[in-house]
PDB file of C-alpha atoms in Angstrom:
ATOM      1  CA  MET A   1      65.640  72.730  66.833  1.00 57.00           C
ATOM      2  CA  SER A   2      68.217  74.751  68.805  1.00 67.00           C
ATOM      3  CA  THR A   3      68.833  74.394  72.534  1.00 67.00           C
ATOM      4  CA  ILE A   4      67.173  77.751  73.187  1.00 67.00           C
ATOM      5  CA  GLU A   5      64.054  76.660  71.304  1.00 63.00           C
ATOM      6  CA  LEU A   6      63.855  73.600  73.552  1.00 55.00           C
ATOM      7  CA  MET A   7      64.181  75.877  76.572  1.00 54.00           C
ATOM      8  CA  SER A   8      61.119  77.932  75.519  1.00 53.00           C
ATOM      9  CA  ARG A   9      58.646  75.163  76.307  1.00 47.00           C
ATOM     10  CA  PRO A  10      55.878  75.639  78.931  1.00 46.00           C
ATOM     11  CA  ILE A  11      57.942  74.645  82.001  1.00 51.00           C
ATOM     12  CA  ALA A  12      59.740  77.942  82.426  1.00 64.00           C
ATOM     13  CA  PHE A  13      62.327  77.270  85.139  1.00 75.00           C
ATOM     14  CA  HIS A  14      65.452  75.502  83.905  1.00 81.00           C
ATOM     15  CA  ARG A  15      67.877  74.346  86.594  1.00 81.00           C
ATOM     16  CA  ALA A  16      70.756  74.336  84.072  1.00 83.00           C
ATOM     17  CA  TYR A  17      70.797  78.139  84.045  1.00 88.00           C
ATOM     18  CA  VAL A  18      71.915  78.192  87.701  1.00 87.00           C
ATOM     19  CA  ASP A  19      75.168  76.526  86.620  1.00 87.00           C
ATOM     20  CA  LEU A  20      75.843  79.431  84.255  1.00 87.00           C
ATOM     21  CA  GLY A  21      76.721  81.509  87.316  1.00 86.00           C
ATOM     22  CA  VAL A  22      73.685  83.812  87.475  1.00 88.00           C
ATOM     23  CA  GLY A  23      72.191  82.510  90.723  1.00 88.00           C
ATOM     24  CA  ILE A  24      68.742  81.066  91.318  1.00 86.00           C
ATOM     25  CA  THR A  25      66.931  84.389  90.773  1.00 88.00           C
ATOM     26  CA  GLY A  26      68.935  85.062  87.624  1.00 89.00           C
ATOM     27  CA  ALA A  27      68.132  81.569  86.369  1.00 89.00           C
ATOM     28  CA  LEU A  28      64.433  82.094  87.038  1.00 89.00           C
ATOM     29  CA  MET A  29      64.344  85.429  85.196  1.00 90.00           C
ATOM     30  CA  LEU A  30      66.389  84.041  82.303  1.00 91.00           C
ATOM     31  CA  SER A  31      63.970  81.122  82.004  1.00 89.00           C
ATOM     32  CA  GLN A  32      61.070  83.552  81.739  1.00 88.00           C
ATOM     33  CA  CYS A  33      62.920  85.702  79.204  1.00 90.00           C
ATOM     34  CA  VAL A  34      63.577  82.674  76.993  1.00 89.00           C
ATOM     35  CA  TYR A  35      59.901  81.764  77.264  1.00 87.00           C
ATOM     36  CA  TRP A  36      58.658  85.227  76.261  1.00 85.00           C
ATOM     37  CA  ARG A  37      61.187  85.887  73.484  1.00 84.00           C
ATOM     38  CA  THR A  38      59.319  83.480  71.191  1.00 81.00           C
ATOM     39  CA  ARG A  39      55.956  85.006  72.065  1.00 83.00           C
ATOM     40  CA  THR A  40      56.664  88.659  71.347  1.00 81.00           C
ATOM     41  CA  SER A  41      55.171  90.394  68.329  1.00 81.00           C
ATOM     42  CA  ASN A  42      58.509  92.107  67.630  1.00 82.00           C
ATOM     43  CA  SER A  43      60.548  90.268  65.031  1.00 80.00           C
ATOM     44  CA  ASP A  44      63.786  91.512  66.608  1.00 85.00           C
ATOM     45  CA  GLY A  45      63.054  89.659  69.851  1.00 87.00           C
ATOM     46  CA  TRP A  46      62.453  92.661  72.141  1.00 91.00           C
ATOM     47  CA  PHE A  47      59.605  92.352  74.649  1.00 90.00           C
ATOM     48  CA  TYR A  48      58.240  94.558  77.420  1.00 90.00           C
ATOM     49  CA  LYS A  49      57.431  93.392  80.925  1.00 88.00           C
ATOM     50  CA  SER A  50      56.731  95.601  83.921  1.00 90.00           C
ATOM     51  CA  GLN A  51      58.122  95.146  87.415  1.00 89.00           C
ATOM     52  CA  THR A  52      54.666  94.108  88.604  1.00 89.00           C
ATOM     53  CA  GLU A  53      54.384  91.467  85.883  1.00 89.00           C
ATOM     54  CA  TRP A  54      57.783  90.040  86.798  1.00 87.00           C
ATOM     55  CA  GLN A  55      56.685  89.783  90.420  1.00 87.00           C
ATOM     56  CA  GLN A  56      53.402  88.107  89.493  1.00 85.00           C
ATOM     57  CA  GLU A  57      55.185  85.499  87.378  1.00 84.00           C
ATOM     58  CA  THR A  58      58.251  84.810  89.510  1.00 83.00           C
ATOM     59  CA  GLY A  59      57.500  86.029  93.031  1.00 84.00           C
ATOM     60  CA  MET A  60      60.642  88.192  92.989  1.00 86.00           C
ATOM     61  CA  GLY A  61      60.511  91.612  94.609  1.00 88.00           C
ATOM     62  CA  ARG A  62      62.065  94.786  93.215  1.00 88.00           C
ATOM     63  CA  ARG A  63      65.530  94.238  94.699  1.00 89.00           C
ATOM     64  CA  GLU A  64      65.631  90.609  93.607  1.00 90.00           C
ATOM     65  CA  GLN A  65      64.613  91.598  90.086  1.00 90.00           C
ATOM     66  CA  GLU A  66      67.316  94.265  89.934  1.00 90.00           C
ATOM     67  CA  THR A  67      69.957  91.818  91.156  1.00 91.00           C
ATOM     68  CA  ALA A  68      68.864  89.167  88.663  1.00 91.00           C
ATOM     69  CA  ARG A  69      68.858  91.660  85.781  1.00 91.00           C
ATOM     70  CA  LYS A  70      72.316  92.942  86.699  1.00 92.00           C
ATOM     71  CA  ARG A  71      73.768  89.424  86.727  1.00 91.00           C
ATOM     72  CA  LEU A  72      72.209  88.541  83.387  1.00 92.00           C
ATOM     73  CA  VAL A  73      73.383  91.753  81.729  1.00 92.00           C
ATOM     74  CA  GLN A  74      76.911  91.331  83.108  1.00 90.00           C
ATOM     75  CA  ALA A  75      76.993  87.734  81.866  1.00 88.00           C
ATOM     76  CA  GLY A  76      75.946  88.931  78.406  1.00 91.00           C
ATOM     77  CA  PHE A  77      72.726  86.891  78.315  1.00 91.00           C
ATOM     78  CA  LEU A  78      70.245  89.799  78.544  1.00 92.00           C
ATOM     79  CA  GLU A  79      69.989  93.170  76.781  1.00 93.00           C
ATOM     80  CA  GLU A  80      67.927  96.111  78.066  1.00 91.00           C
ATOM     81  CA  ASP A  81      66.553  99.195  76.304  1.00 90.00           C
ATOM     82  CA  ARG A  82      64.465 102.064  77.686  1.00 88.00           C
ATOM     83  CA  ARG A  83      61.958 103.471  75.219  1.00 86.00           C
ATOM     84  CA  GLY A  84      59.217 106.069  75.113  1.00 83.00           C
ATOM     85  CA  VAL A  85      57.930 108.748  77.479  1.00 82.00           C
ATOM     86  CA  PRO A  86      57.408 107.753  80.196  1.00 82.00           C
ATOM     87  CA  ALA A  87      60.229 105.275  79.628  1.00 85.00           C
ATOM     88  CA  LYS A  88      59.451 101.569  79.496  1.00 89.00           C
ATOM     89  CA  LEU A  89      62.134  98.924  79.951  1.00 90.00           C
ATOM     90  CA  TYR A  90      62.346  96.376  77.125  1.00 92.00           C
ATOM     91  CA  PHE A  91      64.315  93.133  77.224  1.00 94.00           C
ATOM     92  CA  ARG A  92      65.958  90.845  74.678  1.00 93.00           C
ATOM     93  CA  VAL A  93      67.830  87.555  75.110  1.00 92.00           C
ATOM     94  CA  ASN A  94      71.306  87.449  73.556  1.00 92.00           C
ATOM     95  CA  THR A  95      70.750  84.067  71.935  1.00 89.00           C
ATOM     96  CA  ASP A  96      74.284  83.728  70.584  1.00 89.00           C
ATOM     97  CA  ALA A  97      75.889  84.208  74.001  1.00 88.00           C
ATOM     98  CA  LEU A  98      73.381  81.952  75.738  1.00 89.00           C
ATOM     99  CA  GLU A  99      73.668  79.198  73.137  1.00 89.00           C
ATOM    100  CA  ALA A 100      77.469  79.229  73.434  1.00 88.00           C
ATOM    101  CA  ALA A 101      77.324  79.097  77.234  1.00 88.00           C
ATOM    102  CA  LEU A 102      74.854  76.193  77.202  1.00 88.00           C
ATOM    103  CA  GLU A 103      76.935  74.208  74.738  1.00 87.00           C
ATOM    104  CA  GLY A 104      80.048  74.819  76.828  1.00 84.00           C
ATOM    105  CA  LEU A 105      78.220  73.652  79.950  1.00 82.00           C
ATOM    106  CA  SER A 106      76.939  70.575  78.130  1.00 82.00           C
ATOM    107  CA  SER A 107      80.430  69.666  76.924  1.00 81.00           C
ATOM    108  CA  ARG A 108      81.935  70.042  80.390  1.00 79.00           C
ATOM    109  CA  MET A 109      79.275  67.851  81.963  1.00 77.00           C
ATOM    110  CA  ALA A 110      79.652  65.193  79.266  1.00 77.00           C
ATOM    111  CA  GLU A 111      83.431  65.151  79.717  1.00 75.00           C
ATOM    112  CA  SER A 112      83.006  64.886  83.481  1.00 70.00           C
ATOM    113  CA  ALA A 113      80.611  61.948  83.079  1.00 67.00           C
ATOM    114  CA  ASN A 114      83.003  60.153  80.726  1.00 67.00           C
ATOM    115  CA  GLN A 115      85.906  60.766  83.086  1.00 66.00           C
ATOM    116  CA  GLU A 116      83.954  59.211  85.954  1.00 61.00           C
ATOM    117  CA  CYS A 117      83.266  56.142  83.840  1.00 61.00           C
ATOM    118  CA  THR A 118      86.895  55.656  82.795  1.00 60.00           C
ATOM    119  CA  ASP A 119      88.265  56.319  86.269  1.00 56.00           C
ATOM    120  CA  LYS A 120      86.109  53.719  88.043  1.00 53.00           C
ATOM    121  CA  PRO A 121      87.431  50.116  87.758  1.00 52.00           C
ATOM    122  CA  SER A 122      84.655  47.562  87.512  1.00 50.00           C
ATOM    123  CA  SER A 123      84.108  43.926  86.685  1.00 48.00           C
ATOM    124  CA  MET A 124      82.411  42.767  83.485  1.00 45.00           C
ATOM    125  CA  ALA A 125      79.176  42.227  85.371  1.00 48.00           C
ATOM    126  CA  GLU A 126      79.343  45.701  86.873  1.00 51.00           C
ATOM    127  CA  SER A 127      80.186  47.193  83.496  1.00 48.00           C
ATOM    128  CA  ALA A 128      77.094  45.588  82.018  1.00 45.00           C
ATOM    129  CA  LYS A 129      74.955  47.355  84.611  1.00 48.00           C
ATOM    130  CA  GLN A 130      76.808  50.647  84.527  1.00 49.00           C
ATOM    131  CA  GLU A 131      75.122  53.474  82.654  1.00 47.00           C
ATOM    132  CA  CYS A 132      77.504  56.180  81.524  1.00 50.00           C
ATOM    133  CA  THR A 133      76.762  59.240  79.456  1.00 47.00           C
ATOM    134  CA  LYS A 134      78.487  59.130  76.081  1.00 48.00           C
ATOM    135  CA  ALA A 135      80.322  62.185  74.870  1.00 47.00           C
ATOM    136  CA  PRO A 136      78.163  64.098  72.385  1.00 48.00           C
ATOM    137  CA  ASN A 137      79.415  63.827  68.794  1.00 49.00           C
ATOM    138  CA  SER A 138      76.790  66.109  67.341  1.00 45.00           C
ATOM    139  CA  GLY A 139      74.746  69.153  68.219  1.00 47.00           C
ATOM    140  CA  GLY A 140      71.794  66.925  69.106  1.00 48.00           C
ATOM    141  CA  GLY A 141      73.794  65.198  71.819  1.00 48.00           C
ATOM    142  CA  LYS A 142      74.613  68.483  73.455  1.00 47.00           C
ATOM    143  CA  ARG A 143      71.018  69.593  73.411  1.00 47.00           C
ATOM    144  CA  GLN A 144      69.872  66.361  74.991  1.00 49.00           C
ATOM    145  CA  SER A 145      72.251  66.661  77.927  1.00 51.00           C
ATOM    146  CA  ILE A 146      71.216  70.267  78.562  1.00 55.00           C
ATOM    147  CA  THR A 147      67.550  69.257  78.524  1.00 49.00           C
ATOM    148  CA  GLU A 148      68.272  66.535  81.052  1.00 50.00           C
ATOM    149  CA  ILE A 149      70.196  68.740  83.443  1.00 46.00           C
ATOM    150  CA  SER A 150      67.484  71.406  83.284  1.00 47.00           C
ATOM    151  CA  THR A 151      65.287  69.144  85.433  1.00 42.00           C
ATOM    152  CA  GLU A 152      67.956  68.440  88.060  1.00 44.00           C
ATOM    153  CA  THR A 153      67.561  70.163  91.436  1.00 38.00           C
ATOM    154  CA  THR A 154      70.678  68.900  93.180  1.00 36.00           C
ATOM    155  CA  SER A 155      73.405  68.938  90.513  1.00 39.00           C
ATOM    156  CA  GLU A 156      76.910  69.948  91.517  1.00 39.00           C
ATOM    157  CA  ILE A 157      78.049  73.554  91.174  1.00 37.00           C
ATOM    158  CA  THR A 158      80.645  73.840  88.422  1.00 38.00           C
ATOM    159  CA  ALA A 159      84.339  73.784  89.309  1.00 34.00           C
ATOM    160  CA  GLU A 160      84.938  77.288  87.952  1.00 36.00           C
ATOM    161  CA  ARG A 161      83.333  78.785  91.083  1.00 38.00           C
ATOM    162  CA  THR A 162      86.174  77.876  93.464  1.00 37.00           C
ATOM    163  CA  SER A 163      87.180  80.694  95.781  1.00 37.00           C
ATOM    164  CA  GLU A 164      90.287  82.811  95.868  1.00 39.00           C
ATOM    165  CA  PRO A 165      91.834  84.076  99.132  1.00 38.00           C
ATOM    166  CA  ASN A 166      90.505  87.619  98.610  1.00 40.00           C
ATOM    167  CA  ARG A 167      86.938  86.563  97.855  1.00 42.00           C
ATOM    168  CA  PRO A 168      84.036  86.938 100.342  1.00 48.00           C
ATOM    169  CA  ASP A 169      83.510  83.164 100.318  1.00 45.00           C
ATOM    170  CA  SER A 170      87.164  82.285 100.906  1.00 41.00           C
ATOM    171  CA  ILE A 171      86.401  80.821 104.340  1.00 42.00           C
ATOM    172  CA  GLU A 172      83.989  78.401 102.700  1.00 48.00           C
ATOM    173  CA  PRO A 173      86.207  76.165 100.517  1.00 43.00           C
ATOM    174  CA  THR A 174      84.533  73.891  98.039  1.00 43.00           C
ATOM    175  CA  SER A 175      84.361  70.252  99.040  1.00 44.00           C
ATOM    176  CA  ASN A 176      84.674  67.318  96.681  1.00 44.00           C
ATOM    177  CA  GLU A 177      84.162  64.677  99.347  1.00 44.00           C
ATOM    178  CA  SER A 178      81.682  61.911  98.557  1.00 46.00           C
ATOM    179  CA  ASP A 179      80.634  58.522  99.826  1.00 47.00           C
ATOM    180  CA  GLN A 180      82.576  55.289  99.432  1.00 48.00           C
ATOM    181  CA  ASN A 181      81.138  54.657  95.977  1.00 51.00           C
ATOM    182  CA  GLY A 182      82.391  57.977  94.672  1.00 51.00           C
ATOM    183  CA  GLN A 183      78.861  59.401  94.538  1.00 61.00           C
ATOM    184  CA  GLU A 184      77.413  62.275  96.512  1.00 63.00           C
ATOM    185  CA  PRO A 185      75.108  61.067  99.314  1.00 70.00           C
ATOM    186  CA  ASP A 186      71.410  61.200  98.550  1.00 73.00           C
ATOM    187  CA  ARG A 187      69.815  64.142 100.356  1.00 79.00           C
ATOM    188  CA  PRO A 188      66.073  64.214  99.540  1.00 76.00           C
ATOM    189  CA  GLY A 189      65.585  67.721 100.929  1.00 82.00           C
ATOM    190  CA  ALA A 190      68.533  69.305  99.121  1.00 85.00           C
ATOM    191  CA  ALA A 191      67.890  72.067  96.588  1.00 86.00           C
ATOM    192  CA  ILE A 192      71.619  72.456  95.974  1.00 88.00           C
ATOM    193  CA  GLN A 193      74.562  70.211  96.808  1.00 86.00           C
ATOM    194  CA  SER A 194      78.311  70.066  96.243  1.00 86.00           C
ATOM    195  CA  GLY A 195      80.186  67.417  98.207  1.00 84.00           C
ATOM    196  CA  LYS A 196      79.356  67.868 101.887  1.00 88.00           C
ATOM    197  CA  HIS A 197      77.895  71.306 101.279  1.00 90.00           C
ATOM    198  CA  TRP A 198      74.136  71.379 100.754  1.00 91.00           C
ATOM    199  CA  GLY A 199      71.016  73.314 101.612  1.00 91.00           C
ATOM    200  CA  THR A 200      67.257  73.267 101.273  1.00 92.00           C
ATOM    201  CA  VAL A 201      65.230  75.606  99.064  1.00 89.00           C
ATOM    202  CA  GLU A 202      64.795  77.880 102.084  1.00 90.00           C
ATOM    203  CA  ASP A 203      68.550  77.965 102.719  1.00 93.00           C
ATOM    204  CA  LEU A 204      69.359  78.597  99.057  1.00 91.00           C
ATOM    205  CA  GLN A 205      66.806  81.396  98.767  1.00 90.00           C
ATOM    206  CA  LEU A 206      68.276  83.231 101.757  1.00 93.00           C
ATOM    207  CA  ALA A 207      71.864  82.629 100.580  1.00 92.00           C
ATOM    208  CA  ASP A 208      70.987  83.973  97.145  1.00 90.00           C
ATOM    209  CA  GLY A 209      69.327  87.012  98.713  1.00 91.00           C
ATOM    210  CA  MET A 210      72.399  87.645 100.875  1.00 92.00           C
ATOM    211  CA  TRP A 211      74.625  87.508  97.812  1.00 91.00           C
ATOM    212  CA  GLY A 212      72.255  89.924  96.050  1.00 90.00           C
ATOM    213  CA  ASP A 213      72.563  92.359  98.972  1.00 91.00           C
ATOM    214  CA  LEU A 214      76.346  92.209  98.696  1.00 89.00           C
ATOM    215  CA  VAL A 215      76.231  92.805  94.937  1.00 90.00           C
ATOM    216  CA  ASN A 216      73.920  95.801  95.378  1.00 90.00           C
ATOM    217  CA  GLN A 217      76.203  97.245  98.048  1.00 88.00           C
ATOM    218  CA  LEU A 218      79.500  96.813  96.172  1.00 87.00           C
ATOM    219  CA  GLY A 219      78.239  97.584  92.673  1.00 85.00           C
ATOM    220  CA  ASP A 220      81.003  97.410  90.080  1.00 82.00           C
ATOM    221  CA  ASP A 221      83.439  96.267  92.780  1.00 83.00           C
ATOM    222  CA  SER A 222      81.479  93.079  93.402  1.00 81.00           C
ATOM    223  CA  PRO A 223      83.562  89.882  93.426  1.00 81.00           C
ATOM    224  CA  ARG A 224      82.675  86.919  91.276  1.00 84.00           C
ATOM    225  CA  GLN A 225      79.811  84.723  92.423  1.00 84.00           C
ATOM    226  CA  PRO A 226      80.758  82.465  95.343  1.00 88.00           C
ATOM    227  CA  ASN A 227      80.043  78.764  95.824  1.00 89.00           C
ATOM    228  CA  MET A 228      76.302  78.980  96.520  1.00 90.00           C
ATOM    229  CA  ALA A 229      76.237  75.404  97.850  1.00 90.00           C
ATOM    230  CA  ALA A 230      78.687  76.483 100.568  1.00 92.00           C
ATOM    231  CA  TRP A 231      76.650  79.601 101.335  1.00 94.00           C
ATOM    232  CA  ALA A 232      73.419  77.609 101.590  1.00 93.00           C
ATOM    233  CA  ASN A 233      75.232  75.074 103.777  1.00 94.00           C
ATOM    234  CA  SER A 234      76.243  77.799 106.248  1.00 95.00           C
ATOM    235  CA  VAL A 235      72.655  79.038 106.423  1.00 95.00           C
ATOM    236  CA  ARG A 236      71.478  75.467 107.058  1.00 94.00           C
ATOM    237  CA  LEU A 237      74.031  74.998 109.862  1.00 95.00           C
ATOM    238  CA  MET A 238      72.884  78.213 111.506  1.00 96.00           C
ATOM    239  CA  ARG A 239      69.322  76.901 111.441  1.00 94.00           C
ATOM    240  CA  GLU A 240      69.893  73.280 112.400  1.00 93.00           C
ATOM    241  CA  ARG A 241      72.913  73.387 114.715  1.00 93.00           C
ATOM    242  CA  ASP A 242      72.754  76.887 116.153  1.00 93.00           C
ATOM    243  CA  GLY A 243      68.969  77.136 116.387  1.00 94.00           C
ATOM    244  CA  ARG A 244      68.756  80.409 114.461  1.00 94.00           C
ATOM    245  CA  LYS A 245      65.587  81.390 112.660  1.00 94.00           C
ATOM    246  CA  ILE A 246      65.668  82.546 109.053  1.00 93.00           C
ATOM    247  CA  VAL A 247      64.224  85.932 109.959  1.00 93.00           C
ATOM    248  CA  HIS A 248      66.939  86.481 112.602  1.00 94.00           C
ATOM    249  CA  ILE A 249      69.724  85.464 110.206  1.00 95.00           C
ATOM    250  CA  ASN A 250      68.361  87.871 107.622  1.00 93.00           C
ATOM    251  CA  ALA A 251      67.990  90.705 110.158  1.00 94.00           C
ATOM    252  CA  LEU A 252      71.554  90.384 111.502  1.00 94.00           C
ATOM    253  CA  TRP A 253      72.953  90.195 107.961  1.00 95.00           C
ATOM    254  CA  HIS A 254      71.155  93.447 107.050  1.00 94.00           C
ATOM    255  CA  TRP A 255      72.464  95.085 110.223  1.00 94.00           C
ATOM    256  CA  CYS A 256      76.011  94.156 109.148  1.00 94.00           C
ATOM    257  CA  ARG A 257      75.417  95.586 105.669  1.00 92.00           C
ATOM    258  CA  GLN A 258      74.562  98.955 107.252  1.00 92.00           C
ATOM    259  CA  HIS A 259      77.384  98.970 109.819  1.00 91.00           C
ATOM    260  CA  SER A 260      80.458 101.098 109.099  1.00 89.00           C
ATOM    261  CA  PHE A 261      82.883  98.396 110.284  1.00 90.00           C
ATOM    262  CA  TRP A 262      81.136  95.061 109.879  1.00 92.00           C
ATOM    263  CA  ALA A 263      79.968  95.729 106.313  1.00 90.00           C
ATOM    264  CA  ALA A 264      83.542  95.169 105.141  1.00 89.00           C
ATOM    265  CA  ASN A 265      84.246  92.258 107.493  1.00 91.00           C
ATOM    266  CA  ILE A 266      81.084  90.159 107.261  1.00 92.00           C
ATOM    267  CA  GLN A 267      80.705  89.216 103.608  1.00 91.00           C
ATOM    268  CA  SER A 268      79.593  85.591 103.779  1.00 93.00           C
ATOM    269  CA  PRO A 269      77.130  83.459 105.789  1.00 94.00           C
ATOM    270  CA  ALA A 270      80.027  81.465 107.288  1.00 94.00           C
ATOM    271  CA  LYS A 271      81.607  84.642 108.668  1.00 93.00           C
ATOM    272  CA  LEU A 272      78.227  85.738 109.999  1.00 95.00           C
ATOM    273  CA  ARG A 273      77.907  82.411 111.792  1.00 95.00           C
ATOM    274  CA  GLU A 274      81.447  82.611 113.196  1.00 94.00           C
ATOM    275  CA  LYS A 275      80.942  86.115 114.622  1.00 93.00           C
ATOM    276  CA  TRP A 276      77.263  85.765 115.551  1.00 94.00           C
ATOM    277  CA  SER A 277      77.607  86.239 119.330  1.00 93.00           C
ATOM    278  CA  GLN A 278      79.941  89.214 118.972  1.00 92.00           C
ATOM    279  CA  LEU A 279      77.707  90.826 116.360  1.00 93.00           C
ATOM    280  CA  ALA A 280      74.525  90.309 118.368  1.00 91.00           C
ATOM    281  CA  MET A 281      76.117  91.727 121.525  1.00 91.00           C
ATOM    282  CA  GLN A 282      77.410  94.807 119.712  1.00 90.00           C
ATOM    283  CA  ARG A 283      74.081  95.388 117.995  1.00 91.00           C
ATOM    284  CA  ASN A 284      72.263  95.205 121.333  1.00 89.00           C
ATOM    285  CA  ARG A 285      74.852  97.438 123.031  1.00 87.00           C
ATOM    286  CA  GLU A 286      74.548 100.115 120.352  1.00 85.00           C
ATOM    287  CA  ARG A 287      70.806 100.289 120.726  1.00 79.00           C
ATOM    288  CA  GLU A 288      69.751 103.391 122.623  1.00 62.00           C
ATOM    289  CA  PRO A 289      66.702 103.109 124.893  1.00 61.00           C
ATOM    290  CA  GLY A 290      64.706 105.414 122.667  1.00 54.00           C
ATOM    291  CA  GLN A 291      65.503 103.389 119.579  1.00 53.00           C
ATOM    292  CA  SER A 292      64.453  99.993 120.913  1.00 49.00           C
ATOM    293  CA  ASN A 293      60.903 100.140 119.575  1.00 53.00           C
ATOM    294  CA  ASP A 294      62.068 101.381 116.178  1.00 57.00           C
ATOM    295  CA  ILE A 295      64.564  98.532 115.861  1.00 55.00           C
ATOM    296  CA  GLU A 296      62.019  95.910 116.871  1.00 58.00           C
ATOM    297  CA  SER A 297      59.577  97.375 114.348  1.00 63.00           C
ATOM    298  CA  HIS A 298      62.266  97.221 111.654  1.00 60.00           C
ATOM    299  CA  ASN A 299      62.997  93.573 112.492  1.00 61.00           C
ATOM    300  CA  ARG A 300      59.303  92.742 112.222  1.00 64.00           C
ATOM    301  CA  GLU A 301      59.175  94.425 108.809  1.00 67.00           C
ATOM    302  CA  VAL A 302      62.200  92.411 107.659  1.00 62.00           C
ATOM    303  CA  GLY A 303      60.501  89.240 108.884  1.00 64.00           C
ATOM    304  CA  MET A 304      57.255  90.038 107.086  1.00 68.00           C
ATOM    305  CA  SER A 305      59.155  90.854 103.891  1.00 66.00           C
ATOM    306  CA  TRP A 306      61.008  87.546 104.051  1.00 62.00           C
ATOM    307  CA  ALA A 307      57.777  85.618 104.683  1.00 64.00           C
ATOM    308  CA  GLN A 308      56.134  87.296 101.690  1.00 67.00           C
ATOM    309  CA  ARG A 309      59.141  86.491  99.517  1.00 63.00           C
ATOM    310  CA  ARG A 310      59.048  82.824 100.554  1.00 60.00           C
ATOM    311  CA  SER A 311      55.334  82.520  99.897  1.00 62.00           C
ATOM    312  CA  GLY A 312      55.819  84.070  96.462  1.00 60.00           C
ATOM    313  CA  GLN A 313      58.687  81.710  95.598  1.00 52.00           C
ATOM    314  CA  ALA A 314      57.257  78.505  97.026  1.00 47.00           C
ATOM    315  CA  GLY A 315      57.309  76.806  93.638  1.00 47.00           C
ATOM    316  CA  GLU A 316      60.333  76.783  91.375  1.00 46.00           C
ATOM    317  CA  VAL A 317      58.427  75.445  88.383  1.00 45.00           C
ATOM    318  CA  ILE A 318      56.010  77.745  86.608  1.00 44.00           C
ATOM    319  CA  GLN A 319      53.466  76.400  84.149  1.00 47.00           C
ATOM    320  CA  HIS A 320      52.232  78.586  81.306  1.00 47.00           C
ATOM    321  CA  GLU A 321      48.978  78.095  79.513  1.00 45.00           C
ATOM    322  CA  ARG A 322      49.285  78.372  75.790  1.00 44.00           C
TER     323      ARG A 322
END
């Protein structure tokens, strides 16, 4: 049985897909696509699913669906085709591209695990207790490691996502720091973690939404995906240390996206946090007396939209009845 066949079992969200660089919404949609590809009546693998059906199954709104689809198409994992009048959008998983990406991810993780084992000196007694993942010497070994990582919720973001100086996340460098034993500290509430950078599900959802806004705004000029652990970490710091509410973070970020100057200068949660006071003061100063009610109404709408999104995405694991 191939890796993709294993991925089409009833639990439809596979954490491993996040490490393919498509984000949490992209991973959720890809999981659903893999599930439905084996249940379509079309022998060529094409299946139809409406925007409403996607929202019912995943909790993602229209913009989140569009962002997820764009990432999957750009990565080569998803194909789209409009058919009929009125046109309906059909989907198909590019199994060859996905299989190759999963095997590459499996190999990298196995090599990393072996490297950790060989790099850590230990006594004979410690070696007897130490459990290290063996490098896969067959296709079955690769599939097993992918299946295991699909259930992880706090695995480390892959090294390929490090920032470059001209990237929006360049002020959020990746961190490889760990505890004295060489292991990342245990953070029970973490949905994503990389070194000292971590965030809860709530932080990761907002960070992923912020990245989606940036992708939608820049289009083909979008940079590569940033370190989402660092983005979620900045959101968490704004909540915990600065006392910001999620709805206020989201509202100020959207204000920046619409501003002629700040749209180009605020392109990461860390930058938003750094400039928060200046941004808030300028936003308040630019408000005209007659616009105050309209702005407050807009902020309430943003808050309600975010609350609805959170309630729709409360669970990351979706069970299907056969």
